[in-house]
């Protein structure tokens, strides 16, 4: 005990001397770090204040833990204050001693001044106690990430696994007992990892024994120098026994507190008497919380907090639970232990395991825990190729907003720095994924320069990768980039490259760019370039044929029949006699040439047809103008003369002949193919030829007939009344001469008894345009015979009675008759 006091006194003296040399009472750690805001607290009774910090040497982020000795001085007992400082020094020393992924990483050792202790660690958010609601010794304005923090199920699952893994390391490898597993001893880093700290009460096993010194909690000592009573195992407090399984009891209570709002099942208010009562009721209290735990953890946790240590699992067995057998958990664990892995293992993990796991990881964990490890690899001196697939997988899972805020800075930095050609090719192969998430304003300045620089490089593999990438990112390119940057470089690569593979990649690139090119660029730049290629390589020729075939599909590409005839076909025809083409390649070439000839022929015929239609329309318009001119001049002359011909012409426009009425009715009447054939046959049989046609009424002359017959529509015959077209003075027709029906009633089917049929069959026939009455039998006789073999009429109308002249069917004759009758009536 005396040795311990002497040691404490010596340390205080050393600290005072060091503080005097530094000056101003500032902790020496400020010489190495720029201290930022107070963000959290941790340790026994939350004595450690945690500050954000930046290391001055490399500007890397860190966290600085500071203990203000004035807090211990308030205990009014110097020995107690010294004991608190000693516990904290021991904690920092043990952190420096152990190097494990799940133990808090120390990046700067303990620094002590007259009034403070300080050390620096990896960047942290806060202690688990802070995130569960314990804000003791915290700043008044809590950071949002602490005040509104919410754990995902995966975070809790992996966090418990990490603490278990740390305990397994301490128990199995280091043979140590932690002695104070509680929320204040678990630190959550910026990457979301749960790291074990609070090693001030750690005990080391001696002589291979698994039992340790048990020091019960007492109110006679300061709370700052004792473990948290709410998480102490009952065998320590009641039986004064301590084993590795005592830590497992505390771990079980820690899990219950996580699902119980940060409160332990044993809240004894630092009173050992209350602790005893709570332990007796522990089974009942656990029943009230068990339904909040994952089902797979209920039974194991219940065993962990059992008072009988024989039921408690070890840390190694608890880590083997099926609940933790998860691909995501194993991937996160691998990332946390990268520094202990071989390069081959890391490469396989990044390129296969992690790529398959990333889609299953929640985005919060992905950005907070996974991506920082990838970012560390990207910022290394020699960027490894194996990290590119994992980077692309993270980009694929991100939204546009998340990419812009969380991923874009690191990705753009990678695109801009110098790197190996392997890394460049790996990026180019998946560049379309990056461009799909990159804002348009950043594409030209951040992403496309990688493509341009690689095309300008001397690496054949890089040139191929760049040309292939252009085809994949076509939809993100604008006209200016294609016209000024990409197309000229592509043509240059084709002309200067000595490898067929690069030439083929260049042609494929041009083919994929066609849809984004303007018509003028295609016709003035691409087509001449293709027609000037003089290569006998069948692969290159087939690629050129494919491009021309593509252009012929749509008019928007501007490949007119003129270009085909004057530029394209002349460049392809010499290849038809090339001996290097096989049968299939020759057939492809000939098919294209034939299709091009078809295009020329179609345009040629179309142009000729349009010209003919244009000429016909011109002459038709000219004839119509001449006809209208002559007709107008003739009518005007007739009006001026007031001649009789003008009156006859006017009358002709007001009356229709009976024949014309009948013709109009026959056109509108329904018909069948048989009826049409019969009508045609009858017309041929009955209608005489012009030479044999019977004379009309007007053919006899007006002087050969009585005056009232000269203007009649009805042939002469006994008892056949005519049609009086001259009204009486009183507006009515003569009562002695009955008015016949209008011409619309003509054509009623009647039976002709006067017809003589050769075969003895009588037929009904619709009356032709003639008089309203039916003439007598001796007035007119028609005879015809029917050839039964040919089924067609053979005879025609033989004669007409001379005394019954047939009316003239001419419209102008009818009009003249009416006008003569009208004139004689007036006289």
CSV table of N, CA, C and O in Angstrom, one decimal, residues 143-196:
chain,number,residue,atom,x,y,z
A,143,UNK,N,-25.3,17.2,-29.8
A,143,UNK,CA,-25.3,17.1,-31.2
A,143,UNK,C,-26.5,16.2,-31.7
A,143,UNK,O,-26.9,15.4,-31.0
A,144,UNK,N,-27.0,16.5,-32.9
A,144,UNK,CA,-28.1,15.8,-33.4
A,144,UNK,C,-27.9,14.3,-33.5
A,144,UNK,O,-28.8,13.5,-33.3
A,145,UNK,N,-26.7,13.9,-33.9
A,145,UNK,CA,-26.4,12.4,-34.0
A,145,UNK,C,-26.5,11.7,-32.7
A,145,UNK,O,-26.6,10.5,-32.7
A,146,UNK,N,-26.4,12.4,-31.6
A,146,UNK,CA,-26.6,11.8,-30.3
A,146,UNK,C,-28.0,12.0,-29.7
A,146,UNK,O,-28.6,11.0,-29.2
A,147,UNK,N,-28.5,13.2,-29.9
A,147,UNK,CA,-29.8,13.5,-29.3
A,147,UNK,C,-30.9,12.6,-30.0
A,147,UNK,O,-31.8,12.1,-29.4
A,148,UNK,N,-30.8,12.5,-31.4
A,148,UNK,CA,-31.8,11.8,-32.1
A,148,UNK,C,-31.4,10.5,-32.6
A,148,UNK,O,-31.8,10.0,-33.7
A,149,UNK,N,-30.4,9.8,-31.9
A,149,UNK,CA,-29.8,8.6,-32.4
A,149,UNK,C,-30.8,7.5,-32.3
A,149,UNK,O,-31.6,7.3,-31.3
A,150,UNK,N,-30.8,6.6,-33.4
A,150,UNK,CA,-31.7,5.4,-33.3
A,150,UNK,C,-30.9,4.3,-33.9
A,150,UNK,O,-30.3,4.4,-35.0
A,151,UNK,N,-30.8,3.2,-33.2
A,151,UNK,CA,-30.1,2.0,-33.6
A,151,UNK,C,-31.0,1.1,-34.5
A,151,UNK,O,-32.1,0.8,-34.2
A,152,UNK,N,-30.3,0.6,-35.6
A,152,UNK,CA,-31.0,-0.4,-36.4
A,152,UNK,C,-30.8,-1.8,-35.7
A,152,UNK,O,-29.9,-1.9,-34.9
A,153,UNK,N,-31.6,-2.7,-36.1
A,153,UNK,CA,-31.5,-4.0,-35.5
A,153,UNK,C,-30.1,-4.6,-35.9
A,153,UNK,O,-29.5,-5.3,-35.0
A,154,UNK,N,-29.6,-4.4,-37.1
A,154,UNK,CA,-28.3,-4.9,-37.5
A,154,UNK,C,-27.2,-4.2,-36.7
A,154,UNK,O,-26.2,-4.9,-36.3
A,155,UNK,N,-27.3,-3.0,-36.4
A,155,UNK,CA,-26.3,-2.3,-35.6
A,155,UNK,C,-26.2,-2.9,-34.2
A,155,UNK,O,-25.1,-3.1,-33.7
A,156,UNK,N,-27.4,-3.2,-33.6
A,156,UNK,CA,-27.3,-3.8,-32.2
A,156,UNK,C,-26.8,-5.2,-32.3
A,156,UNK,O,-26.0,-5.6,-31.5
A,157,UNK,N,-27.2,-5.9,-33.3
A,157,UNK,CA,-26.8,-7.3,-33.5
A,157,UNK,C,-25.3,-7.4,-33.7
A,157,UNK,O,-24.6,-8.2,-33.0
A,158,UNK,N,-24.7,-6.5,-34.5
A,158,UNK,CA,-23.3,-6.5,-34.8
A,158,UNK,C,-22.6,-5.9,-33.6
A,158,UNK,O,-21.4,-6.3,-33.2
A,159,UNK,N,-23.2,-4.9,-32.9
A,159,UNK,CA,-22.5,-4.3,-31.8
A,159,UNK,C,-22.3,-5.3,-30.6
A,159,UNK,O,-21.3,-5.4,-30.0
A,160,UNK,N,-23.4,-6.1,-30.3
A,160,UNK,CA,-23.3,-7.1,-29.3
A,160,UNK,C,-22.2,-8.2,-29.7
A,160,UNK,O,-21.4,-8.6,-28.8
A,161,UNK,N,-22.2,-8.5,-31.0
A,161,UNK,CA,-21.2,-9.5,-31.4
A,161,UNK,C,-19.8,-8.9,-31.3
A,161,UNK,O,-18.9,-9.7,-30.9
A,162,UNK,N,-19.6,-7.7,-31.5
A,162,UNK,CA,-18.3,-7.1,-31.4
A,162,UNK,C,-17.8,-7.1,-29.9
A,162,UNK,O,-16.7,-7.4,-29.6
A,163,UNK,N,-18.7,-6.7,-29.0
A,163,UNK,CA,-18.3,-6.8,-27.6
A,163,UNK,C,-18.0,-8.2,-27.2
A,163,UNK,O,-17.1,-8.4,-26.4
A,164,UNK,N,-18.8,-9.1,-27.7
A,164,UNK,CA,-18.6,-10.5,-27.3
A,164,UNK,C,-17.3,-11.0,-27.9
A,164,UNK,O,-16.5,-11.7,-27.2
A,165,UNK,N,-16.9,-10.5,-29.1
A,165,UNK,CA,-15.6,-10.9,-29.7
A,165,UNK,C,-14.5,-10.3,-28.9
A,165,UNK,O,-13.4,-11.0,-28.7
A,166,UNK,N,-14.7,-9.1,-28.4
A,166,UNK,CA,-13.6,-8.5,-27.6
A,166,UNK,C,-13.4,-9.3,-26.3
A,166,UNK,O,-12.3,-9.5,-25.8
A,167,UNK,N,-14.5,-9.7,-25.7
A,167,UNK,CA,-14.4,-10.5,-24.4
A,167,UNK,C,-13.8,-11.8,-24.7
A,167,UNK,O,-13.0,-12.3,-23.9
A,168,UNK,N,-14.1,-12.4,-25.8
A,168,UNK,CA,-13.5,-13.7,-26.2
A,168,UNK,C,-12.0,-13.6,-26.3
A,168,UNK,O,-11.3,-14.4,-25.9
A,169,UNK,N,-11.6,-12.4,-26.9
A,169,UNK,CA,-10.2,-12.2,-27.0
A,169,UNK,C,-9.5,-12.0,-25.6
A,169,UNK,O,-8.4,-12.6,-25.3
A,170,UNK,N,-10.1,-11.2,-24.8
A,170,UNK,CA,-9.6,-11.0,-23.4
A,170,UNK,C,-9.5,-12.3,-22.6
A,170,UNK,O,-8.5,-12.6,-22.0
A,171,UNK,N,-10.6,-13.0,-22.7
A,171,UNK,CA,-10.7,-14.3,-21.9
A,171,UNK,C,-9.8,-15.4,-22.4
A,171,UNK,O,-9.1,-16.1,-21.7
A,172,UNK,N,-9.9,-15.5,-23.7
A,172,UNK,CA,-9.2,-16.7,-24.3
A,172,UNK,C,-7.7,-16.4,-24.6
A,172,UNK,O,-6.9,-17.2,-24.3
A,173,UNK,N,-7.4,-15.3,-25.2
A,173,UNK,CA,-6.1,-15.0,-25.7
A,173,UNK,C,-5.2,-14.3,-24.6
A,173,UNK,O,-4.1,-14.8,-24.3
A,174,UNK,N,-5.8,-13.3,-23.9
A,174,UNK,CA,-5.0,-12.5,-22.9
A,174,UNK,C,-5.3,-13.0,-21.5
A,174,UNK,O,-4.6,-12.6,-20.6
A,175,UNK,N,-6.3,-13.9,-21.3
A,175,UNK,CA,-6.6,-14.5,-20.0
A,175,UNK,C,-6.8,-13.4,-19.0
A,175,UNK,O,-6.2,-13.3,-17.9
A,176,UNK,N,-7.6,-12.4,-19.4
A,176,UNK,CA,-7.9,-11.3,-18.5
A,176,UNK,C,-9.4,-11.2,-18.3
A,176,UNK,O,-10.3,-11.7,-19.1
A,177,UNK,N,-9.8,-10.6,-17.2
A,177,UNK,CA,-11.2,-10.3,-16.8
A,177,UNK,C,-11.4,-8.8,-17.0
A,177,UNK,O,-10.6,-8.0,-16.4
A,178,UNK,N,-12.4,-8.4,-17.7
A,178,UNK,CA,-12.7,-7.0,-17.9
A,178,UNK,C,-13.1,-6.3,-16.6
A,178,UNK,O,-12.5,-5.3,-16.2
A,179,UNK,N,-14.1,-6.9,-16.0
A,179,UNK,CA,-14.5,-6.4,-14.6
A,179,UNK,C,-15.5,-5.3,-14.6
A,179,UNK,O,-16.0,-4.9,-13.6
A,180,UNK,N,-15.8,-4.6,-15.8
A,180,UNK,CA,-16.8,-3.5,-15.8
A,180,UNK,C,-17.5,-3.4,-17.1
A,180,UNK,O,-17.5,-2.3,-17.7
A,181,UNK,N,-18.1,-4.4,-17.5
A,181,UNK,CA,-18.9,-4.4,-18.8
A,181,UNK,C,-20.2,-3.6,-18.5
A,181,UNK,O,-21.1,-4.1,-17.7
A,182,UNK,N,-20.4,-2.5,-19.1
A,182,UNK,CA,-21.5,-1.6,-19.0
A,182,UNK,C,-21.6,-0.6,-20.1
A,182,UNK,O,-20.6,-0.5,-20.9
A,183,UNK,N,-22.7,0.1,-20.3
A,183,UNK,CA,-22.8,1.0,-21.5
A,183,UNK,C,-21.7,2.1,-21.4
A,183,UNK,O,-21.3,2.6,-22.5
A,184,UNK,N,-21.2,2.5,-20.2
A,184,UNK,CA,-20.2,3.5,-20.2
A,184,UNK,C,-18.8,3.0,-20.7
A,184,UNK,O,-18.0,3.8,-21.0
A,185,UNK,N,-18.7,1.7,-20.8
A,185,UNK,CA,-17.4,1.1,-21.2
A,185,UNK,C,-17.4,0.8,-22.7
A,185,UNK,O,-16.3,0.3,-23.2
A,186,UNK,N,-18.5,1.0,-23.4
A,186,UNK,CA,-18.5,0.7,-24.8
A,186,UNK,C,-18.6,2.0,-25.6
A,186,UNK,O,-19.4,2.8,-25.3
A,187,UNK,N,-17.6,2.1,-26.5
A,187,UNK,CA,-17.5,3.4,-27.3
A,187,UNK,C,-17.9,3.1,-28.7
A,187,UNK,O,-17.5,2.1,-29.3
A,188,UNK,N,-18.8,3.9,-29.3
A,188,UNK,CA,-19.2,3.8,-30.6
A,188,UNK,C,-18.4,4.7,-31.5
A,188,UNK,O,-18.4,6.0,-31.3
A,189,UNK,N,-17.8,4.2,-32.5
A,189,UNK,CA,-16.9,5.0,-33.3
A,189,UNK,C,-17.7,5.7,-34.5
A,189,UNK,O,-18.9,5.4,-34.7
A,190,UNK,N,-17.0,6.5,-35.2
A,190,UNK,CA,-17.6,7.2,-36.3
A,190,UNK,C,-18.1,6.3,-37.4
A,190,UNK,O,-19.0,6.6,-38.2
A,191,UNK,N,-17.5,5.1,-37.5
A,191,UNK,CA,-17.8,4.1,-38.4
A,191,UNK,C,-18.9,3.2,-37.9
A,191,UNK,O,-19.3,2.2,-38.6
A,192,UNK,N,-19.4,3.5,-36.7
A,192,UNK,CA,-20.5,2.7,-36.2
A,192,UNK,C,-20.1,1.4,-35.5
A,192,UNK,O,-21.0,0.6,-35.1
A,193,UNK,N,-18.8,1.2,-35.3
A,193,UNK,CA,-18.3,0.0,-34.6
A,193,UNK,C,-18.4,0.2,-33.1
A,193,UNK,O,-18.2,1.4,-32.6
A,194,UNK,N,-18.7,-0.9,-32.4
A,194,UNK,CA,-18.8,-0.8,-30.9
A,194,UNK,C,-17.4,-1.3,-30.4
A,194,UNK,O,-17.1,-2.5,-30.6
A,195,UNK,N,-16.7,-0.5,-29.8
A,195,UNK,CA,-15.4,-0.8,-29.3
A,195,UNK,C,-15.4,-0.9,-27.7
A,195,UNK,O,-16.0,0.0,-27.1
A,196,UNK,N,-14.7,-1.9,-27.2
A,196,UNK,CA,-14.6,-2.1,-25.8
A,196,UNK,C,-13.5,-1.2,-25.2
A,196,UNK,O,-12.4,-1.1,-25.7
